[in-house]
PDB file of C-alpha atoms in Angstrom:
ATOM      1  CA  PHE A 744     -14.610  52.154  15.841  1.00 34.00           C
ATOM      2  CA  LEU A 745     -15.938  50.283  13.130  1.00 34.00           C
ATOM      3  CA  VAL A 746     -19.472  48.734  12.317  1.00 32.00           C
ATOM      4  CA  PHE A 747     -19.797  45.807  10.064  1.00 31.00           C
ATOM      5  CA  TYR A 748     -23.360  44.941   8.933  1.00 33.00           C
ATOM      6  CA  ASN A 749     -25.420  43.792   5.894  1.00 35.00           C
ATOM      7  CA  MET A 750     -28.865  45.417   4.736  1.00 36.00           C
ATOM      8  CA  ARG A 751     -31.021  44.236   1.971  1.00 35.00           C
ATOM      9  CA  TYR A 752     -31.944  46.709  -1.111  1.00 37.00           C
ATOM     10  CA  ARG A 753     -33.377  46.253  -4.113  1.00 37.00           C
ATOM     11  CA  ILE A 754     -31.499  47.142  -7.216  1.00 34.00           C
ATOM     12  CA  GLY A 755     -33.450  49.808  -8.126  1.00 40.00           C
ATOM     13  CA  LYS A 756     -32.930  51.623  -5.431  1.00 42.00           C
ATOM     14  CA  ARG A 757     -29.250  50.722  -5.107  1.00 41.00           C
ATOM     15  CA  ALA A 758     -28.392  51.982  -8.924  1.00 39.00           C
ATOM     16  CA  ARG A 759     -30.342  55.383  -7.897  1.00 45.00           C
ATOM     17  CA  THR A 760     -28.033  55.803  -4.583  1.00 45.00           C
ATOM     18  CA  SER A 761     -24.923  54.387  -6.147  1.00 44.00           C
ATOM     19  CA  SER A 762     -24.889  57.254  -9.474  1.00 51.00           C
ATOM     20  CA  ARG A 763     -26.436  59.580  -7.537  1.00 57.00           C
ATOM     21  CA  GLY A 764     -23.594  61.964  -7.838  1.00 54.00           C
ATOM     22  CA  ILE A 765     -22.081  61.286 -11.095  1.00 53.00           C
ATOM     23  CA  ALA A 766     -25.793  62.092 -12.582  1.00 56.00           C
ATOM     24  CA  ALA A 767     -25.797  65.645 -11.034  1.00 58.00           C
ATOM     25  CA  LEU A 768     -22.450  66.356 -12.364  1.00 53.00           C
ATOM     26  CA  LEU A 769     -23.892  64.908 -16.004  1.00 53.00           C
ATOM     27  CA  ALA A 770     -26.948  67.360 -15.413  1.00 58.00           C
ATOM     28  CA  ILE A 771     -24.609  70.351 -14.233  1.00 55.00           C
ATOM     29  CA  MET A 772     -22.878  69.796 -17.856  1.00 52.00           C
ATOM     30  CA  PHE A 773     -25.628  70.561 -20.311  1.00 52.00           C
ATOM     31  CA  LEU A 774     -27.014  73.002 -18.216  1.00 55.00           C
ATOM     32  CA  LEU A 775     -23.739  75.147 -18.136  1.00 51.00           C
ATOM     33  CA  ILE A 776     -23.035  74.918 -21.713  1.00 49.00           C
ATOM     34  CA  PRO A 777     -26.149  77.689 -22.542  1.00 50.00           C
ATOM     35  CA  PHE A 778     -23.931  80.197 -20.268  1.00 49.00           C
ATOM     36  CA  SER A 779     -20.817  79.070 -20.902  1.00 47.00           C
ATOM     37  CA  ASN A 780     -18.658  82.327 -22.060  1.00 48.00           C
ATOM     38  CA  LYS A 781     -15.900  81.889 -24.660  1.00 46.00           C
ATOM     39  CA  ILE A 782     -14.263  85.452 -24.624  1.00 43.00           C
ATOM     40  CA  ASN A 783     -10.751  85.455 -26.019  1.00 43.00           C
ATOM     41  CA  ALA A 784     -10.818  81.409 -25.833  1.00 45.00           C
ATOM     42  CA  GLN A 785      -8.679  81.535 -28.591  1.00 49.00           C
ATOM     43  CA  GLU A 786      -6.056  83.675 -27.245  1.00 61.00           C
ATOM     44  CA  SER A 787      -5.209  81.316 -24.272  1.00 76.00           C
ATOM     45  CA  ARG A 788      -3.694  78.192 -23.832  1.00 82.00           C
ATOM     46  CA  PHE A 789      -5.409  76.872 -21.054  1.00 87.00           C
ATOM     47  CA  HIS A 790      -9.053  75.597 -21.377  1.00 88.00           C
ATOM     48  CA  TYR A 791     -11.368  74.183 -18.672  1.00 89.00           C
ATOM     49  CA  GLY A 792     -14.633  72.396 -19.162  1.00 91.00           C
ATOM     50  CA  VAL A 793     -16.924  69.735 -18.146  1.00 92.00           C
ATOM     51  CA  CYS A 794     -17.075  66.100 -19.187  1.00 92.00           C
ATOM     52  CA  GLY A 795     -19.186  62.663 -18.943  1.00 93.00           C
ATOM     53  CA  GLY A 796     -20.169  59.425 -19.827  1.00 94.00           C
ATOM     54  CA  ILE A 797     -20.353  55.491 -19.521  1.00 95.00           C
ATOM     55  CA  GLY A 798     -18.072  52.514 -19.306  1.00 94.00           C
ATOM     56  CA  MET A 799     -17.815  48.834 -18.904  1.00 94.00           C
ATOM     57  CA  SER A 800     -15.387  47.863 -16.585  1.00 94.00           C
ATOM     58  CA  THR A 801     -14.200  44.257 -15.055  1.00 91.00           C
ATOM     59  CA  ILE A 802     -11.961  42.936 -12.451  1.00 89.00           C
ATOM     60  CA  ASN A 803      -9.208  41.269 -13.850  1.00 84.00           C
ATOM     61  CA  GLY A 804      -8.398  37.514 -11.323  1.00 73.00           C
ATOM     62  CA  VAL A 805     -11.917  37.634  -9.939  1.00 65.00           C
ATOM     63  CA  GLU A 806     -13.618  34.434  -9.947  1.00 65.00           C
ATOM     64  CA  GLU A 807     -16.753  34.488 -12.684  1.00 66.00           C
ATOM     65  CA  ASN A 808     -15.768  38.090 -13.590  1.00 69.00           C
ATOM     66  CA  GLY A 809     -17.784  39.732 -15.891  1.00 81.00           C
ATOM     67  CA  LEU A 810     -18.350  43.249 -17.163  1.00 87.00           C
ATOM     68  CA  LYS A 811     -20.093  45.950 -15.317  1.00 88.00           C
ATOM     69  CA  LEU A 812     -21.886  49.203 -16.519  1.00 90.00           C
ATOM     70  CA  GLY A 813     -20.758  52.298 -14.834  1.00 91.00           C
ATOM     71  CA  LEU A 814     -20.812  56.099 -15.098  1.00 92.00           C
ATOM     72  CA  THR A 815     -18.243  58.573 -14.950  1.00 93.00           C
ATOM     73  CA  GLY A 816     -18.334  62.508 -14.859  1.00 92.00           C
ATOM     74  CA  GLY A 817     -16.559  65.575 -13.630  1.00 94.00           C
ATOM     75  CA  VAL A 818     -14.334  68.326 -14.862  1.00 93.00           C
ATOM     76  CA  CYS A 819     -11.230  68.441 -17.354  1.00 93.00           C
ATOM     77  CA  GLY A 820      -8.560  70.808 -18.167  1.00 91.00           C
ATOM     78  CA  LYS A 821      -6.338  70.930 -21.664  1.00 89.00           C
ATOM     79  CA  TYR A 822      -3.341  73.096 -22.391  1.00 90.00           C
ATOM     80  CA  ILE A 823      -2.152  73.654 -25.683  1.00 88.00           C
ATOM     81  CA  VAL A 824       1.257  73.068 -26.324  1.00 89.00           C
ATOM     82  CA  ASN A 825       1.472  73.675 -29.557  1.00 87.00           C
ATOM     83  CA  SER A 826      -0.606  73.019 -32.711  1.00 80.00           C
ATOM     84  CA  ASN A 827      -0.532  69.180 -32.729  1.00 85.00           C
ATOM     85  CA  SER A 828       0.185  68.646 -29.103  1.00 88.00           C
ATOM     86  CA  ARG A 829      -1.801  68.827 -26.041  1.00 89.00           C
ATOM     87  CA  ILE A 830      -1.852  67.968 -22.236  1.00 92.00           C
ATOM     88  CA  ALA A 831      -5.316  67.000 -20.858  1.00 93.00           C
ATOM     89  CA  VAL A 832      -6.002  66.437 -17.214  1.00 93.00           C
ATOM     90  CA  ASP A 833      -9.649  65.381 -15.869  1.00 95.00           C
ATOM     91  CA  ILE A 834     -11.255  65.205 -12.165  1.00 94.00           C
ATOM     92  CA  THR A 835     -13.887  62.737 -11.923  1.00 94.00           C
ATOM     93  CA  LEU A 836     -15.924  60.511 -10.139  1.00 93.00           C
ATOM     94  CA  THR A 837     -16.037  56.930 -12.152  1.00 93.00           C
ATOM     95  CA  ASN A 838     -18.000  53.736 -11.246  1.00 93.00           C
ATOM     96  CA  TYR A 839     -15.284  50.233 -11.779  1.00 93.00           C
ATOM     97  CA  GLY A 840     -16.463  46.899 -10.772  1.00 90.00           C
ATOM     98  CA  GLN A 841     -17.758  44.203 -11.801  1.00 88.00           C
ATOM     99  CA  GLN A 842     -20.482  41.207 -11.918  1.00 84.00           C
ATOM    100  CA  SER A 843     -20.947  37.302 -12.412  1.00 81.00           C
ATOM    101  CA  GLN A 844     -23.460  34.593 -12.160  1.00 75.00           C
ATOM    102  CA  ILE A 845     -23.220  31.302 -11.503  1.00 73.00           C
ATOM    103  CA  TRP A 846     -24.958  27.964 -10.820  1.00 68.00           C
ATOM    104  CA  VAL A 847     -24.378  26.121  -7.842  1.00 66.00           C
ATOM    105  CA  GLU A 848     -25.960  23.031  -6.341  1.00 63.00           C
ATOM    106  CA  GLY A 849     -28.892  23.684  -4.023  1.00 58.00           C
ATOM    107  CA  GLU A 850     -31.081  21.384  -1.989  1.00 58.00           C
ATOM    108  CA  MET A 851     -32.633  18.305  -3.367  1.00 51.00           C
ATOM    109  CA  SER A 852     -29.848  18.228  -6.191  1.00 53.00           C
ATOM    110  CA  ASN A 853     -31.656  21.503  -7.538  1.00 67.00           C
ATOM    111  CA  LYS A 854     -29.204  24.201  -8.953  1.00 71.00           C
ATOM    112  CA  MET A 855     -29.654  27.702  -8.322  1.00 75.00           C
ATOM    113  CA  LYS A 856     -28.547  31.077  -9.896  1.00 79.00           C
ATOM    114  CA  VAL A 857     -26.095  33.004  -7.621  1.00 82.00           C
ATOM    115  CA  TYR A 858     -25.448  36.691  -9.090  1.00 84.00           C
ATOM    116  CA  LYS A 859     -22.634  38.375  -7.043  1.00 85.00           C
ATOM    117  CA  LYS A 860     -21.310  42.011  -7.911  1.00 87.00           C
ATOM    118  CA  HIS A 861     -18.296  44.083  -7.120  1.00 87.00           C
ATOM    119  CA  SER A 862     -18.875  47.757  -6.809  1.00 91.00           C
ATOM    120  CA  PHE A 863     -16.223  50.417  -6.563  1.00 93.00           C
ATOM    121  CA  ARG A 864     -16.552  54.295  -6.826  1.00 94.00           C
ATOM    122  CA  TYR A 865     -12.604  56.100  -7.587  1.00 95.00           C
ATOM    123  CA  LEU A 866     -12.062  59.709  -7.567  1.00 95.00           C
ATOM    124  CA  SER A 867     -10.062  59.620 -10.462  1.00 95.00           C
ATOM    125  CA  ILE A 868      -7.309  61.781 -12.113  1.00 94.00           C
ATOM    126  CA  PRO A 869      -6.205  60.550 -15.433  1.00 95.00           C
ATOM    127  CA  ILE A 870      -3.245  62.687 -16.794  1.00 94.00           C
ATOM    128  CA  MET A 871      -2.929  62.623 -20.750  1.00 94.00           C
ATOM    129  CA  TYR A 872      -0.489  62.968 -23.863  1.00 94.00           C
ATOM    130  CA  GLN A 873      -2.672  63.848 -26.631  1.00 92.00           C
ATOM    131  CA  TYR A 874      -1.361  64.386 -30.331  1.00 91.00           C
ATOM    132  CA  TYR A 875      -3.891  65.518 -33.679  1.00 85.00           C
ATOM    133  CA  PHE A 876      -3.068  63.698 -36.541  1.00 80.00           C
ATOM    134  CA  THR A 877      -5.893  64.890 -38.611  1.00 74.00           C
ATOM    135  CA  ASP A 878      -7.599  68.295 -38.010  1.00 69.00           C
ATOM    136  CA  ILE A 879     -10.234  66.504 -35.693  1.00 76.00           C
ATOM    137  CA  LEU A 880      -8.959  62.972 -34.910  1.00 84.00           C
ATOM    138  CA  GLY A 881      -6.399  62.257 -32.479  1.00 89.00           C
ATOM    139  CA  LEU A 882      -4.289  59.932 -30.123  1.00 93.00           C
ATOM    140  CA  GLU A 883      -4.042  60.103 -26.158  1.00 94.00           C
ATOM    141  CA  VAL A 884      -1.830  58.110 -23.848  1.00 94.00           C
ATOM    142  CA  GLY A 885      -0.976  58.614 -20.017  1.00 94.00           C
ATOM    143  CA  THR A 886      -1.709  57.824 -16.717  1.00 94.00           C
ATOM    144  CA  SER A 887      -4.700  57.497 -13.803  1.00 95.00           C
ATOM    145  CA  ILE A 888      -4.074  58.374 -10.066  1.00 93.00           C
ATOM    146  CA  ASN A 889      -7.349  56.429  -8.390  1.00 95.00           C
ATOM    147  CA  LEU A 890      -8.695  56.961  -5.156  1.00 94.00           C
ATOM    148  CA  CYS A 891     -11.153  54.710  -4.155  1.00 94.00           C
ATOM    149  CA  THR A 892     -14.046  55.758  -1.820  1.00 92.00           C
ATOM    150  CA  LYS A 893     -16.100  53.369  -1.698  1.00 90.00           C
ATOM    151  CA  GLY A 894     -16.288  49.714  -2.105  1.00 91.00           C
ATOM    152  CA  ARG A 895     -19.773  47.382  -1.908  1.00 90.00           C
ATOM    153  CA  ILE A 896     -20.394  44.002  -2.625  1.00 88.00           C
ATOM    154  CA  TYR A 897     -24.163  42.946  -3.654  1.00 89.00           C
ATOM    155  CA  THR A 898     -24.923  39.256  -3.964  1.00 88.00           C
ATOM    156  CA  LYS A 899     -28.560  37.731  -4.929  1.00 85.00           C
ATOM    157  CA  ILE A 900     -28.897  33.714  -4.549  1.00 82.00           C
ATOM    158  CA  GLY A 901     -32.211  32.967  -7.105  1.00 76.00           C
ATOM    159  CA  ASN A 902     -34.988  35.524  -6.218  1.00 78.00           C
ATOM    160  CA  ASP A 903     -33.966  36.645  -3.208  1.00 81.00           C
ATOM    161  CA  SER A 904     -33.698  39.906  -2.202  1.00 85.00           C
ATOM    162  CA  TRP A 905     -30.187  41.579  -3.124  1.00 85.00           C
ATOM    163  CA  GLU A 906     -28.016  41.239   0.094  1.00 87.00           C
ATOM    164  CA  MET A 907     -25.300  44.579   0.147  1.00 88.00           C
ATOM    165  CA  THR A 908     -21.921  44.173   2.011  1.00 88.00           C
ATOM    166  CA  LYS A 909     -19.751  47.358   2.825  1.00 90.00           C
ATOM    167  CA  LEU A 910     -16.402  47.596   2.344  1.00 88.00           C
ATOM    168  CA  THR A 911     -13.683  49.101   4.498  1.00 85.00           C
ATOM    169  CA  ASN A 912     -10.362  50.144   3.800  1.00 85.00           C
ATOM    170  CA  ASN A 913      -8.963  46.752   5.562  1.00 86.00           C
ATOM    171  CA  ASP A 914     -11.015  44.854   2.232  1.00 87.00           C
ATOM    172  CA  PHE A 915      -9.648  47.078  -0.434  1.00 89.00           C
ATOM    173  CA  ASN A 916      -7.000  49.263  -1.420  1.00 90.00           C
ATOM    174  CA  ILE A 917      -7.347  53.017  -1.654  1.00 92.00           C
ATOM    175  CA  PHE A 918      -4.802  53.901  -4.117  1.00 93.00           C
ATOM    176  CA  ASP A 919      -4.853  53.035  -7.741  1.00 92.00           C
ATOM    177  CA  SER A 920      -3.035  53.517 -10.647  1.00 92.00           C
ATOM    178  CA  CYS A 921      -3.869  53.159 -14.690  1.00 94.00           C
ATOM    179  CA  LEU A 922      -2.115  52.968 -17.607  1.00 95.00           C
ATOM    180  CA  VAL A 923      -4.722  54.829 -20.113  1.00 96.00           C
ATOM    181  CA  PHE A 924      -4.797  54.796 -24.189  1.00 95.00           C
ATOM    182  CA  GLY A 925      -7.254  56.482 -26.207  1.00 95.00           C
ATOM    183  CA  ILE A 926      -8.628  57.968 -28.987  1.00 93.00           C
ATOM    184  CA  TYR A 927     -10.892  61.292 -29.132  1.00 88.00           C
ATOM    185  CA  THR A 928     -12.154  64.011 -31.589  1.00 85.00           C
ATOM    186  CA  THR A 929     -12.616  67.788 -30.809  1.00 75.00           C
ATOM    187  CA  ASP A 930     -14.415  70.620 -32.365  1.00 65.00           C
ATOM    188  CA  LEU A 931     -17.544  68.293 -34.453  1.00 67.00           C
ATOM    189  CA  VAL A 932     -19.429  71.266 -34.247  1.00 65.00           C
ATOM    190  CA  PRO A 933     -18.061  74.330 -36.066  1.00 63.00           C
ATOM    191  CA  GLN A 934     -17.475  76.996 -33.078  1.00 54.00           C
ATOM    192  CA  THR A 935     -18.214  75.291 -30.522  1.00 62.00           C
ATOM    193  CA  ASP A 936     -15.683  73.272 -28.544  1.00 77.00           C
ATOM    194  CA  LEU A 937     -17.926  69.606 -28.416  1.00 83.00           C
ATOM    195  CA  PHE A 938     -15.483  66.593 -27.960  1.00 86.00           C
ATOM    196  CA  ILE A 939     -15.951  62.573 -27.316  1.00 90.00           C
ATOM    197  CA  LYS A 940     -13.323  60.273 -26.110  1.00 92.00           C
ATOM    198  CA  LEU A 941     -12.849  56.532 -26.356  1.00 95.00           C
ATOM    199  CA  ARG A 942     -10.163  55.636 -23.263  1.00 96.00           C
ATOM    200  CA  VAL A 943      -8.863  51.955 -21.822  1.00 96.00           C
ATOM    201  CA  TYR A 944      -8.076  51.861 -18.291  1.00 96.00           C
ATOM    202  CA  ILE A 945      -5.368  48.982 -17.286  1.00 94.00           C
ATOM    203  CA  GLY A 946      -4.988  49.053 -13.486  1.00 92.00           C
ATOM    204  CA  MET A 947      -1.740  48.520 -11.943  1.00 92.00           C
ATOM    205  CA  ASN A 948      -2.920  47.784  -8.318  1.00 91.00           C
ATOM    206  CA  ASN A 949      -4.729  44.955  -6.673  1.00 91.00           C
ATOM    207  CA  VAL A 950      -8.416  46.267  -6.127  1.00 91.00           C
ATOM    208  CA  MET A 951      -8.962  44.111  -3.247  1.00 87.00           C
ATOM    209  CA  LYS A 952      -6.433  43.127  -0.323  1.00 86.00           C
ATOM    210  CA  ASN A 953      -5.706  39.464   0.790  1.00 75.00           C
ATOM    211  CA  THR A 954      -6.506  37.634  -2.440  1.00 74.00           C
ATOM    212  CA  ASN A 955      -5.003  36.431  -5.678  1.00 78.00           C
ATOM    213  CA  PRO A 956      -3.967  39.698  -8.444  1.00 83.00           C
ATOM    214  CA  ASN A 957      -6.847  41.415  -8.922  1.00 88.00           C
ATOM    215  CA  LYS A 958      -7.079  44.267 -11.044  1.00 91.00           C
ATOM    216  CA  ASN A 959      -9.304  46.955 -12.904  1.00 92.00           C
ATOM    217  CA  PHE A 960     -10.192  47.314 -16.676  1.00 94.00           C
ATOM    218  CA  SER A 961     -12.515  49.340 -17.825  1.00 95.00           C
ATOM    219  CA  ILE A 962     -13.357  50.915 -21.650  1.00 95.00           C
ATOM    220  CA  GLN A 963     -14.868  54.197 -21.099  1.00 96.00           C
ATOM    221  CA  ILE A 964     -16.560  56.682 -23.720  1.00 95.00           C
ATOM    222  CA  SER A 965     -17.567  60.165 -22.940  1.00 93.00           C
ATOM    223  CA  THR A 966     -18.377  63.455 -24.351  1.00 90.00           C
ATOM    224  CA  GLY A 967     -17.327  66.990 -23.080  1.00 88.00           C
ATOM    225  CA  TYR A 968     -17.575  70.534 -23.445  1.00 85.00           C
ATOM    226  CA  LEU A 969     -14.557  73.118 -22.995  1.00 84.00           C
ATOM    227  CA  LEU A 970     -16.245  76.155 -21.158  1.00 83.00           C
ATOM    228  CA  PHE A 971     -13.523  78.431 -20.992  1.00 79.00           C
TER     229      PHE A 971
END
């Protein structure tokens, strides 16, 4: 059976908990770079590495929707089609959601500020076609398959403590797909495979069930390193 319950958390503790897994992936990324072995890397069409970054997201259609900062991190792969074309696939843990604050009438006609935040964690698999139009700069387009692994709603009234509501599969859709557009750079430093990419994710499916149309939207910037 499912148990529904409310718990109170302070915002600092909650932020550390929600980002722990992604922060660990980012730490592993920087630890692995000095030990990477790129023997015969130029002879292979397949390349693999790690990536991580930050993003600003919102949920279109949610009342008083605002931007929410989140982390993304995971592994990446690339197949070299020819000198100008690449097929790139990432597997990441990514935070989506939105946050807002509104004024409401309280006791004795005093107005109180109400804070509300939707937070979702997805296992995301972007599949992208990349095209170089200069030596270090390119465009990319593709789709992302997202599976929601965690959903929370946080609320706070005035100076009260934050209240957390745990969402279940009855509240949100597990599957989401996105259209993805981006721009990226590669080979920023001679003899390395460091890259930076900026992507826009446009959700195609509703995030929450039994509500008006509400879809993810996110802008993410991340960096990565091809280890092999």
